[in-house]
């Protein structure tokens, strides 16, 4: 214990922050995003001329460098602005991580983060104060402490607000922020950078917001395996010299490419492999460490998603996973429902309708476990759903089997039924 607390332990890391995907890195460590960096730099250049930068919309899949690049550029502009005596800064908020996705909580969070950047106390409670008063205090801080400020609004589509509202909360937030200068709430040059995986969120904007919010769009595409190798190579110095076995970066990149070119996941995976090596007391990170880290990541991600499901949802998903495992990852809903009924009969559980079972399975789709599409199987099968798993089916099954109620199900016999039903 004392040796651990004193730091007297072997480690493969030289600078662990470099393999923390939340670390803001210099532009020379960013690969494959020259076009996007240039577009962001051109936009932010207006700050140095005393003008308001245009609003930006950064869109593309997860882990493709959207937040990474804009923070790197904003950091560089902040340095240049300080040299010129311009009080410039940026405030980044990820709305997906908030415990409540309401407009009121979003404004409170923006105020809290802005106060931190300004070095003042955010003296507004979370509740008991109107949203308008939160806006007022936010604008006071902005006006008193900044010549120019950029709000980086990450995962903005998560800001949905209350059910049944006329428009999503993000629409109302963008409307207010897009008009803050024209309505003379502040003299500060205030801009927004919206970061999203789903550019179609604009389809739900209120007409007033759509009219006043006109960002410059910058697209980010998936990384391929070769680009991920370059990205990881530029963070090799996170590890001690010779602490990475040959082929480690390549296998991490391959896993990242399987995850839709997600650089953030690849960087996190490389760090996790290093931590596994440390726990084992190994001086070198090996490909086996990477495989162990990936297995753990996949299992933990699936466990987080399906672990809290009700037993009926688990039975529905279990039936779909059993079918998909024997059918190259695809599970036709008629076969799934047959297996589900067998599972219910064997577990002495109530049998729900096929429509309900399909709904339960589609619920897992909202968490990224699978996707569904409606297909026509001809006169015999008619139109039905086909579920296609985006997470490894084996990991889903292993996680579901941790539920004691599913452990008694005779899996081998059921697999034979699945095969026979698929042939029919």
XYZ file of C-alpha atoms in Angstrom:
424
model
C 0.000 0.000 0.000
C 2.711 2.504 1.001
C 4.702 1.865 -2.180
C 1.613 2.547 -4.297
C 0.757 5.737 -2.408
C 4.378 6.908 -2.654
C 4.293 6.389 -6.406
C 6.973 3.677 -6.280
C 5.355 1.499 -8.940
C 6.343 0.513 -12.437
C 4.440 2.268 -15.175
C 4.458 2.162 -18.957
C 3.318 5.795 -19.162
C 5.487 8.857 -19.639
C 2.657 11.390 -20.053
C -0.699 9.718 -19.527
C -2.655 12.885 -20.368
C -1.783 12.372 -24.048
C -3.965 9.258 -24.126
C -6.843 10.958 -22.352
C -9.301 11.743 -25.144
C -10.529 14.825 -23.239
C -7.082 16.461 -23.278
C -6.781 19.507 -25.521
C -3.752 18.801 -27.701
C -1.663 20.988 -29.987
C -2.623 21.103 -33.646
C 0.513 19.183 -34.645
C -0.918 16.117 -32.878
C -4.133 16.255 -34.909
C -4.061 14.248 -38.136
C -6.359 14.140 -41.132
C -8.298 17.280 -40.249
C -6.329 20.012 -42.037
C -9.367 21.195 -43.995
C -11.553 21.427 -40.888
C -8.812 23.125 -38.853
C -8.330 25.699 -41.589
C -12.071 26.429 -41.773
C -12.282 26.854 -37.996
C -9.182 29.061 -37.939
C -10.615 31.311 -40.657
C -13.810 31.714 -38.635
C -12.037 32.447 -35.351
C -9.654 34.871 -37.064
C -12.406 37.502 -36.895
C -11.911 37.622 -33.121
C -8.400 39.004 -33.570
C -9.808 41.771 -35.778
C -12.342 42.772 -33.135
C -15.218 41.254 -35.069
C -17.743 38.579 -34.172
C -16.795 35.131 -35.525
C -19.587 33.364 -37.440
C -21.565 30.626 -35.733
C -20.299 27.160 -36.674
C -22.015 23.780 -36.987
C -19.603 20.853 -36.709
C -21.263 17.593 -37.697
C -20.219 14.013 -38.300
C -19.926 10.655 -36.473
C -18.618 10.294 -32.918
C -14.870 10.408 -32.402
C -14.016 12.170 -35.667
C -12.306 15.200 -34.142
C -15.108 17.759 -33.963
C -14.609 18.867 -30.355
C -10.866 18.168 -30.446
C -10.172 20.477 -33.378
C -12.357 23.385 -32.285
C -10.857 23.396 -28.775
C -7.340 23.295 -30.228
C -8.103 26.249 -32.512
C -9.850 28.173 -29.734
C -6.861 27.629 -27.453
C -4.483 28.994 -30.106
C -6.735 32.025 -30.725
C -6.857 32.650 -26.971
C -3.050 32.846 -26.893
C -2.974 35.259 -29.826
C -5.778 37.360 -28.341
C -3.924 37.736 -25.043
C -0.877 38.999 -26.928
C -3.120 41.654 -28.497
C -4.839 42.575 -25.228
C -8.160 41.011 -26.251
C -10.140 39.224 -23.551
C -11.196 36.115 -25.480
C -12.165 32.684 -24.194
C -14.413 29.716 -24.928
C -16.874 27.815 -22.751
C -17.573 24.170 -23.631
C -20.585 22.259 -22.314
C -21.528 18.678 -23.209
C -25.291 18.485 -22.810
C -25.403 14.700 -23.027
C -23.611 14.394 -19.678
C -26.110 16.598 -17.836
C -28.446 14.868 -15.400
C -31.385 16.896 -16.743
C -31.858 17.870 -20.387
C -34.038 20.936 -19.839
C -33.453 24.493 -21.006
C -33.293 25.729 -17.420
C -30.517 23.290 -16.512
C -28.645 24.089 -19.731
C -28.625 27.823 -18.986
C -27.511 27.123 -15.411
C -24.665 24.944 -16.699
C -23.548 27.566 -19.216
C -23.550 30.171 -16.454
C -21.585 27.947 -14.102
C -18.917 27.185 -16.699
C -18.722 30.819 -17.843
C -18.262 32.026 -14.271
C -15.377 29.577 -13.844
C -13.674 30.922 -16.960
C -14.216 34.484 -15.704
C -12.831 33.609 -12.286
C -15.981 34.663 -10.437
C -18.516 32.881 -8.277
C -21.657 31.530 -9.943
C -24.067 32.542 -7.212
C -27.255 31.234 -8.839
C -28.893 28.102 -7.363
C -30.016 25.274 -9.622
C -33.640 25.626 -8.555
C -35.827 28.327 -7.113
C -34.682 30.918 -9.657
C -36.338 31.471 -13.026
C -34.592 30.678 -16.305
C -34.780 34.376 -17.232
C -32.844 35.300 -14.098
C -30.207 32.684 -14.967
C -29.889 34.219 -18.439
C -29.566 37.698 -16.889
C -26.727 36.666 -14.569
C -25.000 34.779 -17.398
C -25.094 37.862 -19.637
C -23.774 40.070 -16.821
C -20.728 37.829 -16.427
C -20.162 37.679 -20.182
C -20.413 41.450 -20.564
C -18.174 42.231 -17.576
C -15.304 39.859 -18.327
C -14.979 39.143 -22.053
C -14.435 41.097 -25.252
C -15.205 37.974 -27.253
C -16.603 34.614 -26.173
C -17.517 31.386 -27.932
C -19.950 28.848 -26.507
C -19.089 25.313 -27.668
C -22.381 23.425 -27.396
C -21.495 19.730 -27.585
C -24.084 16.948 -28.187
C -26.724 19.668 -28.431
C -29.334 17.225 -29.774
C -29.463 15.669 -26.279
C -31.058 18.893 -25.020
C -34.603 17.754 -25.722
C -36.459 19.365 -22.836
C -39.762 18.217 -21.380
C -42.077 15.793 -23.169
C -44.875 17.460 -25.107
C -43.119 20.813 -25.511
C -43.857 22.794 -28.676
C -40.164 22.816 -29.616
C -37.048 21.116 -28.244
C -35.022 22.917 -25.592
C -32.030 23.287 -27.912
C -34.163 25.311 -30.334
C -35.058 27.819 -27.635
C -31.449 28.007 -26.427
C -30.110 28.670 -29.928
C -32.766 31.322 -30.493
C -31.763 33.183 -27.337
C -28.018 32.954 -27.990
C -28.355 33.930 -31.657
C -30.158 37.149 -30.675
C -28.237 38.105 -27.548
C -26.239 40.854 -29.280
C -29.021 42.220 -31.474
C -31.225 42.571 -28.409
C -28.347 44.410 -26.661
C -28.023 42.026 -23.726
C -24.234 42.204 -24.120
C -21.597 44.219 -25.956
C -19.352 41.149 -26.043
C -18.803 39.507 -29.438
C -20.676 36.259 -28.697
C -20.734 33.230 -31.016
C -21.757 29.580 -30.829
C -20.141 26.390 -32.095
C -22.665 23.561 -32.206
C -21.215 20.039 -32.187
C -23.480 17.156 -33.148
C -23.548 13.651 -34.584
C -27.006 14.339 -36.017
C -27.185 17.381 -38.293
C -30.872 16.637 -38.915
C -31.588 18.129 -35.485
C -32.121 21.373 -37.416
C -35.313 19.941 -38.870
C -36.912 20.383 -35.429
C -35.925 24.028 -34.995
C -38.726 26.501 -34.471
C -39.220 28.780 -37.503
C -37.980 31.799 -35.521
C -34.802 29.960 -34.541
C -34.252 28.656 -38.055
C -34.482 32.232 -39.332
C -32.016 33.757 -36.849
C -29.557 30.843 -36.489
C -27.457 30.527 -39.665
C -24.180 28.715 -38.943
C -21.347 27.801 -41.283
C -21.336 24.004 -41.552
C -18.139 21.936 -41.323
C -18.375 18.208 -41.996
C -16.224 15.535 -40.326
C -16.031 12.068 -41.891
C -15.025 8.727 -40.356
C -11.345 7.929 -39.905
C -10.060 4.825 -41.648
C -7.538 2.427 -40.060
C -4.516 4.148 -41.640
C -5.600 7.548 -40.346
C -6.139 6.092 -36.876
C -2.594 4.681 -36.970
C -1.256 8.176 -37.695
C -3.361 9.668 -34.886
C -2.106 7.105 -32.378
C 1.494 7.437 -33.550
C 1.308 11.126 -32.672
C 0.538 10.121 -29.096
C 3.196 7.411 -28.806
C 5.190 9.645 -26.458
C 2.440 9.153 -23.883
C 4.403 5.958 -23.183
C 7.970 5.373 -22.148
C 10.431 4.526 -24.871
C 10.088 0.897 -26.020
C 6.974 0.417 -23.829
C 4.783 -0.430 -26.845
C 5.189 -3.822 -28.493
C 5.344 -3.853 -32.292
C 1.860 -4.048 -33.734
C 0.067 -2.556 -30.711
C -0.861 0.684 -32.429
C -1.983 -1.195 -35.538
C -4.332 -3.500 -33.624
C -5.768 -0.579 -31.631
C -6.402 1.236 -34.922
C -8.098 -1.853 -36.334
C -10.485 -1.989 -33.383
C -11.123 1.737 -33.774
C -11.915 1.294 -37.470
C -14.442 -1.417 -36.553
C -16.109 1.155 -34.290
C -16.948 3.422 -37.236
C -13.570 5.150 -37.266
C -13.927 6.507 -33.729
C -10.573 8.052 -32.760
C -11.743 8.804 -29.228
C -12.460 5.136 -28.576
C -9.118 4.176 -30.110
C -7.221 6.585 -27.856
C -9.123 5.367 -24.790
C -8.427 1.758 -25.773
C -4.677 2.419 -26.020
C -4.740 3.976 -22.547
C -6.766 1.062 -21.124
C -4.248 -1.416 -22.552
C -1.480 0.515 -20.797
C -3.370 0.384 -17.512
C -3.824 -3.385 -17.848
C -0.056 -3.717 -18.417
C 0.569 -1.636 -15.282
C -1.753 -3.766 -13.162
C 0.042 -6.887 -14.358
C 3.430 -5.342 -13.624
C 4.451 -5.694 -17.268
C 6.984 -3.162 -18.627
C 5.643 -3.427 -22.194
C 2.129 -3.060 -23.589
C 1.400 -6.091 -25.771
C -1.264 -6.998 -28.307
C -2.768 -9.322 -25.685
C -3.204 -6.323 -23.378
C -5.065 -4.559 -26.182
C -7.350 -7.547 -26.764
C -8.116 -7.761 -23.040
C -8.848 -4.045 -22.913
C -11.162 -4.261 -25.917
C -13.061 -7.239 -24.466
C -13.511 -5.303 -21.235
C -14.680 -2.142 -23.011
C -17.219 -4.043 -25.102
C -18.547 -5.963 -22.117
C -18.790 -2.869 -19.919
C -20.568 -0.901 -22.631
C -23.126 -3.639 -23.220
C -23.521 -4.251 -19.477
C -24.273 -0.577 -18.913
C -26.938 -0.665 -21.607
C -28.751 -3.921 -20.878
C -27.974 -4.470 -17.209
C -30.889 -2.381 -15.959
C -33.521 -3.694 -18.362
C -36.706 -5.351 -17.109
C -36.923 -9.131 -17.412
C -39.372 -8.902 -20.344
C -36.999 -6.625 -22.252
C -34.121 -8.967 -21.478
C -36.079 -11.974 -22.732
C -36.953 -10.122 -25.936
C -33.355 -9.041 -26.529
C -32.054 -12.500 -25.584
C -34.294 -14.100 -28.211
C -33.069 -11.626 -30.842
C -29.428 -12.219 -29.913
C -29.805 -16.009 -30.071
C -31.267 -15.754 -33.574
C -28.697 -13.207 -34.742
C -25.806 -15.365 -33.517
C -26.918 -18.163 -35.837
C -27.766 -15.847 -38.742
C -24.694 -13.644 -39.287
C -25.879 -10.912 -36.934
C -29.398 -10.516 -38.392
C -32.590 -11.556 -36.587
C -35.948 -11.672 -38.461
C -38.741 -10.656 -36.089
C -41.020 -13.692 -36.792
C -38.244 -16.087 -35.759
C -37.357 -13.902 -32.790
C -40.946 -13.980 -31.555
C -41.104 -17.782 -31.809
C -37.947 -18.061 -29.676
C -39.236 -15.434 -27.253
C -42.404 -17.474 -26.666
C -40.329 -20.573 -25.941
C -38.235 -18.570 -23.478
C -41.341 -17.301 -21.691
C -42.878 -20.765 -21.480
C -39.639 -22.174 -20.054
C -39.372 -19.343 -17.526
C -43.066 -19.374 -16.589
C -43.355 -15.763 -17.754
C -46.307 -14.011 -19.347
C -46.156 -13.943 -23.162
C -46.524 -10.467 -24.635
C -47.649 -9.640 -28.180
C -45.180 -9.521 -31.043
C -45.733 -5.771 -31.336
C -44.670 -5.323 -27.701
C -41.641 -7.589 -28.135
C -40.550 -5.631 -31.209
C -40.928 -2.425 -29.193
C -38.777 -3.845 -26.383
C -36.045 -4.793 -28.845
C -36.195 -1.446 -30.623
C -35.678 0.183 -27.226
C -32.241 -1.415 -27.163
C -31.718 0.174 -30.560
C -31.994 3.636 -29.008
C -28.916 2.758 -26.928
C -26.910 1.658 -29.954
C -27.042 -2.115 -29.399
C -28.809 -2.865 -32.662
C -30.632 -1.400 -35.635
C -33.855 -2.485 -37.311
C -35.264 -2.270 -40.801
C -38.569 -3.271 -42.318
C -38.270 -5.813 -45.130
C -40.603 -7.836 -47.323
C -40.155 -11.596 -47.249
C -42.559 -12.234 -50.065
C -46.012 -13.772 -49.956
C -45.071 -16.368 -47.328
C -43.336 -14.119 -44.783
C -44.943 -10.782 -45.525
C -43.461 -7.529 -44.244
C -41.499 -7.847 -41.021
C -38.616 -6.325 -39.066
C -35.031 -7.535 -39.195
C -32.827 -6.655 -36.217
C -29.107 -6.225 -36.906
C -26.755 -5.996 -33.948
C -24.171 -3.204 -33.888
C -22.569 -4.508 -30.687
C -20.939 -7.991 -30.660
C -23.730 -10.520 -30.244
C -21.582 -12.724 -28.019
C -21.034 -9.865 -25.578
C -24.773 -9.161 -25.482
C -25.545 -12.817 -24.738
C -22.828 -13.046 -22.059
C -24.175 -9.941 -20.358
C -27.774 -11.140 -20.435
C -26.766 -14.533 -19.042
C -25.444 -12.820 -15.922
C -29.094 -12.466 -14.929
C -29.884 -15.500 -12.765
C -33.325 -15.808 -14.388
C -31.692 -16.500 -17.759
C -28.992 -18.853 -16.517
C -31.341 -21.841 -16.266
C -32.404 -21.635 -19.913
C -31.047 -24.670 -21.852
C -29.080 -22.694 -24.447
C -27.866 -25.667 -26.526
C -31.330 -27.056 -27.085
C -32.618 -23.606 -27.937
C -29.878 -23.073 -30.521
C -31.087 -26.169 -32.370
C -34.622 -24.749 -32.385
C -33.274 -21.454 -33.762
C -31.417 -23.233 -36.568
C -34.463 -25.274 -37.474
C -36.744 -22.243 -37.441
C -34.324 -20.282 -39.658
C -34.297 -23.131 -42.175
C -38.097 -23.130 -42.273
